[in-house]
mmCIF file of C-alpha atoms and ligand atoms in Angstrom:
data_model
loop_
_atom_site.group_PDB
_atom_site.id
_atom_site.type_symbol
_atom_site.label_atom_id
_atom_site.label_comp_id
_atom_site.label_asym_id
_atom_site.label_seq_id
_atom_site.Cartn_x
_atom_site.Cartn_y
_atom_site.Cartn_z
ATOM 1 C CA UNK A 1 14.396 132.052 49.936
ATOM 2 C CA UNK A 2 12.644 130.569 46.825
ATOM 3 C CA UNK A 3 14.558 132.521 44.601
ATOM 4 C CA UNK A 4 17.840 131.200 46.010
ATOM 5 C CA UNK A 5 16.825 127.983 45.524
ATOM 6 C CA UNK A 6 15.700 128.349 41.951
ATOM 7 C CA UNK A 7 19.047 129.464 41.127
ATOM 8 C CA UNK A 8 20.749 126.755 42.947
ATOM 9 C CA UNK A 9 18.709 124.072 41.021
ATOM 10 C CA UNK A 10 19.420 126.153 38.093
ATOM 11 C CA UNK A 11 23.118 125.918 38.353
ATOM 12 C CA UNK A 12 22.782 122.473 38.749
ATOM 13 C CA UNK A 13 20.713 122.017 35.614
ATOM 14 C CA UNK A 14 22.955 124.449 33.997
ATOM 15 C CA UNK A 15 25.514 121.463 32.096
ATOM 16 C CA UNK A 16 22.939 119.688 31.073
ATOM 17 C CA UNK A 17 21.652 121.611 28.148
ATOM 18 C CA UNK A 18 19.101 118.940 27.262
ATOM 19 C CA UNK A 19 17.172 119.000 30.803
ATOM 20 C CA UNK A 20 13.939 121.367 31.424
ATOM 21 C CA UNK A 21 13.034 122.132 34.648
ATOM 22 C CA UNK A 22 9.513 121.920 35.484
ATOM 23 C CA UNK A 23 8.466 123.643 38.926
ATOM 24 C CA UNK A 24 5.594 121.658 40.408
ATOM 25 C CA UNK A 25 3.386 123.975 42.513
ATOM 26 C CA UNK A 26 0.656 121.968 43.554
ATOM 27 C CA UNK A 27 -0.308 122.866 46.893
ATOM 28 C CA UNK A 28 1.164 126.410 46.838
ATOM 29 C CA UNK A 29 -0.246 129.836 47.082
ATOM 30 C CA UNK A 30 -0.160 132.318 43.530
ATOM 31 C CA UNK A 31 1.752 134.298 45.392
ATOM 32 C CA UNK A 32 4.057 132.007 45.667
ATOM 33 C CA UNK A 33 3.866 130.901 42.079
ATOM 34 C CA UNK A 34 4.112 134.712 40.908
ATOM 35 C CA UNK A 35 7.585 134.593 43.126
ATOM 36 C CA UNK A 36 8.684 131.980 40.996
ATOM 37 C CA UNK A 37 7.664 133.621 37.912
ATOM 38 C CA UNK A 38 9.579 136.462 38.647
ATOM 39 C CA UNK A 39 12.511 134.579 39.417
ATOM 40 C CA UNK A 40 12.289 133.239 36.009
ATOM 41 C CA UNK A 41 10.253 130.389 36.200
ATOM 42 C CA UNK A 42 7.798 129.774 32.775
ATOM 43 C CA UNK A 43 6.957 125.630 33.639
ATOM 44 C CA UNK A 44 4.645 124.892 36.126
ATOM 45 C CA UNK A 45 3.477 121.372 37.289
ATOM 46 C CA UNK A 46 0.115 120.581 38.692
ATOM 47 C CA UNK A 47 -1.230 117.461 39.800
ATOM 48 C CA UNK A 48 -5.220 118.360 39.545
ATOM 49 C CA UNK A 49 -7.272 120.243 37.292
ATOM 50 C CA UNK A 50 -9.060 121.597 39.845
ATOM 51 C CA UNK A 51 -6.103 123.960 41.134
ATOM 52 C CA UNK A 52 -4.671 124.291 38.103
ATOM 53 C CA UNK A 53 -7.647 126.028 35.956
ATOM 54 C CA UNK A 54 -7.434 129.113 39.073
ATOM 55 C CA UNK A 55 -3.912 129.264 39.342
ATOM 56 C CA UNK A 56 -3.916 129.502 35.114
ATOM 57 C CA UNK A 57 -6.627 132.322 35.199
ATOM 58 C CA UNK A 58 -4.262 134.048 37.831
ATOM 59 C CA UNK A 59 -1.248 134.222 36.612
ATOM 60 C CA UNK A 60 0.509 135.821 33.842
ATOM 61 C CA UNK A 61 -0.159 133.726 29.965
ATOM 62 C CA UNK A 62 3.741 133.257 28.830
ATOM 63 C CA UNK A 63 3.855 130.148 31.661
ATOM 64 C CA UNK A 64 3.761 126.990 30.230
ATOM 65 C CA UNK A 65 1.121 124.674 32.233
ATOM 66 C CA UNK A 66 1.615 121.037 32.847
ATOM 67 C CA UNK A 67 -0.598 118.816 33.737
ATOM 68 C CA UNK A 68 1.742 115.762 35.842
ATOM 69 C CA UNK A 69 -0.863 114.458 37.834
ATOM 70 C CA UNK A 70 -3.811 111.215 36.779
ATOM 71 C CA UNK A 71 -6.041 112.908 34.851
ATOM 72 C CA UNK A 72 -9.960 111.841 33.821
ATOM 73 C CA UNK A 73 -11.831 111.735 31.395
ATOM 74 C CA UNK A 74 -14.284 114.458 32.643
ATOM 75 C CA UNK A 75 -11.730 116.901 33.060
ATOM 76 C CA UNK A 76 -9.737 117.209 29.986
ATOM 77 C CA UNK A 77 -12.199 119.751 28.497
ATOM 78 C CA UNK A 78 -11.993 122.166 31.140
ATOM 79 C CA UNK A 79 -7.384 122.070 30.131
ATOM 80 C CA UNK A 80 -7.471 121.806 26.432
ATOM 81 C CA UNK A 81 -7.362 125.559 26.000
ATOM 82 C CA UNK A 82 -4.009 126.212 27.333
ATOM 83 C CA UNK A 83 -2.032 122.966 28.752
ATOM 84 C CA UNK A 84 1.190 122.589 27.168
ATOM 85 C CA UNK A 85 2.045 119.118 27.920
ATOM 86 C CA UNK A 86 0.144 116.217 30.198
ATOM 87 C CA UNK A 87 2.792 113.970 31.487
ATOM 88 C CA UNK A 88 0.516 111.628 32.746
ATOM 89 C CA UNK A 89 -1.507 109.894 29.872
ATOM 90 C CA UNK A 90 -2.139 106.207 30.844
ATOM 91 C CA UNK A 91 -4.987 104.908 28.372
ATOM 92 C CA UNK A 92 -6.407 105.272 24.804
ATOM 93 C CA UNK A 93 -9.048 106.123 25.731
ATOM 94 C CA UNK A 94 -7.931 109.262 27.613
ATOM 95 C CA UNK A 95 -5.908 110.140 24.381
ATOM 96 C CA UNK A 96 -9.419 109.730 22.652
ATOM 97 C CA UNK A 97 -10.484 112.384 24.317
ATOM 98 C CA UNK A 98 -7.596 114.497 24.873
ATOM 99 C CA UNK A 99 -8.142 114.722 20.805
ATOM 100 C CA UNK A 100 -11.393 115.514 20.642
ATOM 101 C CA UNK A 101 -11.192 118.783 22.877
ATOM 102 C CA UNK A 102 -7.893 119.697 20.914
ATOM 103 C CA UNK A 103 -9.549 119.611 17.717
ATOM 104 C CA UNK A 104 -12.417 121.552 19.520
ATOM 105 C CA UNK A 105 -10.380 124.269 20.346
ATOM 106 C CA UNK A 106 -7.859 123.543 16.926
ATOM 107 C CA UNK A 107 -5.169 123.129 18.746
ATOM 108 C CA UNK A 108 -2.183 120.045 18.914
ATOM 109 C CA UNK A 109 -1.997 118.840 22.124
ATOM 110 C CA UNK A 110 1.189 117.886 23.330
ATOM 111 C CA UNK A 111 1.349 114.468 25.741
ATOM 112 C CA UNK A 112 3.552 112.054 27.730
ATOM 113 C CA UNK A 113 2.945 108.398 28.014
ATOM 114 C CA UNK A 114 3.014 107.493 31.524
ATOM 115 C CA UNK A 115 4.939 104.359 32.069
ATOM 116 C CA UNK A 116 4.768 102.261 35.572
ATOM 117 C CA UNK A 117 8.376 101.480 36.635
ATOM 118 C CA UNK A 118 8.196 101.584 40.226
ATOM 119 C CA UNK A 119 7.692 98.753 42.541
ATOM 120 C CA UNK A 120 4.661 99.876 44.313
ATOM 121 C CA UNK A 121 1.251 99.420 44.099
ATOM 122 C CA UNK A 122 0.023 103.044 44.255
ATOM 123 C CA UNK A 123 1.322 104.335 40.775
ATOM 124 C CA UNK A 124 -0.645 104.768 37.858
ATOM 125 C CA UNK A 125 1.115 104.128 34.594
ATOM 126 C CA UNK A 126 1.255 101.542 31.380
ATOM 127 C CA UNK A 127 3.396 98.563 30.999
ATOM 128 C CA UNK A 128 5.637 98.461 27.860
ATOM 129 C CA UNK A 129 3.444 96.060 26.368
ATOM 130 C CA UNK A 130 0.485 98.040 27.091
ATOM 131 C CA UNK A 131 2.503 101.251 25.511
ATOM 132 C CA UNK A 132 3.588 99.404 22.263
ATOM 133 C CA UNK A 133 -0.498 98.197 22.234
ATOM 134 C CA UNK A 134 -1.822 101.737 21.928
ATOM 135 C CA UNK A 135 1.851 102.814 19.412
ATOM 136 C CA UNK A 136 0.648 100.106 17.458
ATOM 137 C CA UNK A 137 -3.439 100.903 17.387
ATOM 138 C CA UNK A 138 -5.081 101.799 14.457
ATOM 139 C CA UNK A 139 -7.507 103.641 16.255
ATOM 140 C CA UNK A 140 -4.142 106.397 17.639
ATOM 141 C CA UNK A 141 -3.737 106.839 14.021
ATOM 142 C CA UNK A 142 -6.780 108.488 13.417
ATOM 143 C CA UNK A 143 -5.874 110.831 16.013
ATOM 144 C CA UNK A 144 -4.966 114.648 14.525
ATOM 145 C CA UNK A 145 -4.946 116.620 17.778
ATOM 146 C CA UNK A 146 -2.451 115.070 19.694
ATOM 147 C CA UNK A 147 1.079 114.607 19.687
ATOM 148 C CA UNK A 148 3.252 112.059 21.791
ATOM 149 C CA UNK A 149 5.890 113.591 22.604
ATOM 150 C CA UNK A 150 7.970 111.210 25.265
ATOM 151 C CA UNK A 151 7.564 109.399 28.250
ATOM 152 C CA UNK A 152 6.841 110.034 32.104
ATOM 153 C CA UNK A 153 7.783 107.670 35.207
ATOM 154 C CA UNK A 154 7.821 108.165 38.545
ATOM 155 C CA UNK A 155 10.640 105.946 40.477
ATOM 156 C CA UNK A 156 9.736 104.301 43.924
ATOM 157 C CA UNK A 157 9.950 106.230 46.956
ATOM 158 C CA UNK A 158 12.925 104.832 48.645
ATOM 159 C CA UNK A 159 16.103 105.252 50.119
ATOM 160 C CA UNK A 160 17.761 102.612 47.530
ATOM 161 C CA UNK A 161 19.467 104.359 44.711
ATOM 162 C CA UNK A 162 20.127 101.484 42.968
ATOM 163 C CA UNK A 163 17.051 100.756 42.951
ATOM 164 C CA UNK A 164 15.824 104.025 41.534
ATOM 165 C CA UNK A 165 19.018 104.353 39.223
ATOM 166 C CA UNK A 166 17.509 100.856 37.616
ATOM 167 C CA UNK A 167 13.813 102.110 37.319
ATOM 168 C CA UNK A 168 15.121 105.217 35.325
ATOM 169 C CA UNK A 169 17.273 103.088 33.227
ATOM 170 C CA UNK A 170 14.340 100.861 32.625
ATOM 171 C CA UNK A 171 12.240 103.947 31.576
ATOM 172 C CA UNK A 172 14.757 105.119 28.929
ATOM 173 C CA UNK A 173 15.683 101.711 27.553
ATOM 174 C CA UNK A 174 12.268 101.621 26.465
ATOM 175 C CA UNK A 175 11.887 105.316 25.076
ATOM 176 C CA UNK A 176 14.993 103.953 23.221
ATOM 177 C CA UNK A 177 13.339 100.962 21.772
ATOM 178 C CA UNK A 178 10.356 103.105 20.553
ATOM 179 C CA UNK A 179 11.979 106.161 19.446
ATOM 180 C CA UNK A 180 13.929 103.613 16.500
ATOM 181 C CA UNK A 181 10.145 102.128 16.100
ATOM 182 C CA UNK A 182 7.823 104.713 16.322
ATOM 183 C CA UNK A 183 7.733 107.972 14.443
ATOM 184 C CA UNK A 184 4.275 109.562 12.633
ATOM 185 C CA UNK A 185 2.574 112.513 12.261
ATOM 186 C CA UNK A 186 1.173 112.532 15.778
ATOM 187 C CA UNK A 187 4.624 110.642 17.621
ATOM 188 C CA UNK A 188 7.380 112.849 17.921
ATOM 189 C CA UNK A 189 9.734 111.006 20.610
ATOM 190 C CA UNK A 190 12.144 113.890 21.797
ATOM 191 C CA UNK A 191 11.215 113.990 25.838
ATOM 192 C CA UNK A 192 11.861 111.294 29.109
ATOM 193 C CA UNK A 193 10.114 113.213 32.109
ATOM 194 C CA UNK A 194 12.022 111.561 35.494
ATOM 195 C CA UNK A 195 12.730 113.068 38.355
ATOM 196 C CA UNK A 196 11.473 114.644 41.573
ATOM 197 C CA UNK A 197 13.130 116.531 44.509
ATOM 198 C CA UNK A 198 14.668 113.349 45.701
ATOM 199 C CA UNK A 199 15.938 111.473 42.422
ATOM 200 C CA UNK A 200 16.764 114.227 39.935
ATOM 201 C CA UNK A 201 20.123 113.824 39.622
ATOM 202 C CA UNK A 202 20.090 109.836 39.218
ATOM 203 C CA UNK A 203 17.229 110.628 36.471
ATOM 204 C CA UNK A 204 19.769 112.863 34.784
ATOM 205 C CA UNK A 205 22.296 110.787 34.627
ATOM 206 C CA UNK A 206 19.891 108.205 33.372
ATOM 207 C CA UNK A 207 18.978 110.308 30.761
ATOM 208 C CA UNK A 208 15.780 112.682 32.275
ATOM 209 C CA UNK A 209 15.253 115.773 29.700
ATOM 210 C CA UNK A 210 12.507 116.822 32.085
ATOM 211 C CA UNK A 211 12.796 117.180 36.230
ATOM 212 C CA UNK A 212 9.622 117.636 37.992
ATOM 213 C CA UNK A 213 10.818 119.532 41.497
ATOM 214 C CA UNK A 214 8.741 120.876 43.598
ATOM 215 C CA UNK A 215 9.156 120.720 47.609
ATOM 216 C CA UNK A 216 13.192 121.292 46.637
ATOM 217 C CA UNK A 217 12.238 124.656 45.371
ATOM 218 C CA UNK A 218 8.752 125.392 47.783
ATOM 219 C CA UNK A 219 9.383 123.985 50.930
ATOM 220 C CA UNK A 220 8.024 120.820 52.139
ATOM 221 C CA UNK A 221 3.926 119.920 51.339
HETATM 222 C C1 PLP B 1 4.405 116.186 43.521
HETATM 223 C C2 PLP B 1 4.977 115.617 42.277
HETATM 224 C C3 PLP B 1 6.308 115.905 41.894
HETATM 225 C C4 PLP B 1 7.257 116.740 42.728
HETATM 226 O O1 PLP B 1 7.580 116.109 43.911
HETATM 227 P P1 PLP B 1 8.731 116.733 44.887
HETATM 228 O O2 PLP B 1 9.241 115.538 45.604
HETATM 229 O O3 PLP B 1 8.059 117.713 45.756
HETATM 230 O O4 PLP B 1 9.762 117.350 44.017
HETATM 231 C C5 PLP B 1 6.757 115.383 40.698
HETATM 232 N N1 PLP B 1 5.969 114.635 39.903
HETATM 233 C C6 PLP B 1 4.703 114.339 40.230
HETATM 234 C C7 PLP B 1 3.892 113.496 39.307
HETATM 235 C C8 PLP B 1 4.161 114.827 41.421
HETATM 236 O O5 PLP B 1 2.891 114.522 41.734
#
């Protein structure tokens, strides 16, 4: 029962007070999103535009939207109305835009850095010294309509928790070096998104203020 899970996750979450859970639904049916909702759910995750904008136009307009998954260019026009927070930005460039469609609609749109921390080839994400390069631009200065709000990383997928325990830590030793460095009118360093079914309690302990879950809650993809 998807309601029985939510609450188990929930008690789970429950001690940590600083830890948002953020149901990713990618893949799933509104109906089973609106089961959610009711449950108590107001986060949802999605990994594409493309299912998000229908599921958004759906669904009741208290949830909070966010966009976890790589996101172009192309696309961000078609999400600046309503997202409440992209996890996933990995370039400049991106933010470029990102700010140009929030001051279209005049709103502040909230983002995550995406950091690469895992050992694999597959993941998108910046390296720290590509993160401090765009914290340091002149050109993200000029930038009114966004706001950085954290970082996002997504750990391996293995069965080695040390492993994973060390990508996390690696994750919030930097947000720790740039939240004493970086603060402006547009970088607001308050959120560390890590954590997935499989790894969301190492990612709390590691310091995680946002868990992504989804197949824990839905059922398996
Ligand atoms: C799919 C996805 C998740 C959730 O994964 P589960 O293992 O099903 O919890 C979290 N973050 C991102 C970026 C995802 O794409």
């Amino acid at each position: 029962m998807l309601s029985e899970n939510i609450k188990a996750i929930q008690a789970e979450l429950a001690p940590f007070s600083k830890v948002k859970l953020i149901a990713v639904t990618k893949t799933k049916p509104v109906a089973m999103l609106l089961e959610a909702y009711q449950a108590g759910l107001r986060d949802f995750g999605e990994n594409k535009v493309q299912e998000m904008l229908p599921k958004y136009e759906a669904l009741p307009k208290d949830i909070h939207w966010h966009l976890i998954g790589h996101l172009q260019t192309n696309k961000v026009k078609y999400i600046a109305p309503f997202v409440y927070l992209i996890h996933s930005v990995d370039s400049l460039k991106l933010l470029q835009e990102i700010d140009k469609q929030g001051k279209k609609f005049n709103r502040i749109i909230n983002c995550l850095l995406q950091i690469y921390i895992a050992q694999e080839e597959t993941k998108f994400g910046l390296s720290q010294e590509e993160l401090i390069a765009i914290l340091d631009s002149q050109e993200l200065k000029n930038l009114k309509n966004i706001c950085i709000k954290g970082l996002m990383g997504m750990a391996s997928n293995t069965d080695n928790f040390d492993q994973v325990r060390q990508e996390f830590k690696n994750l919030k030793n930097i947000f720790d070096n740039i939240q004493q460095n970086y603060q402006s009118e547009n970088i607001d360093l308050q959120e560390i998104s890590m954590g997935m079914s499989g790894d969301y309690l190492l990612a709390i302990e590691q310091g995680s203020t946002m868990v992504r879950i989804g197949s824990k809650i839905f059922g398996s993809r």
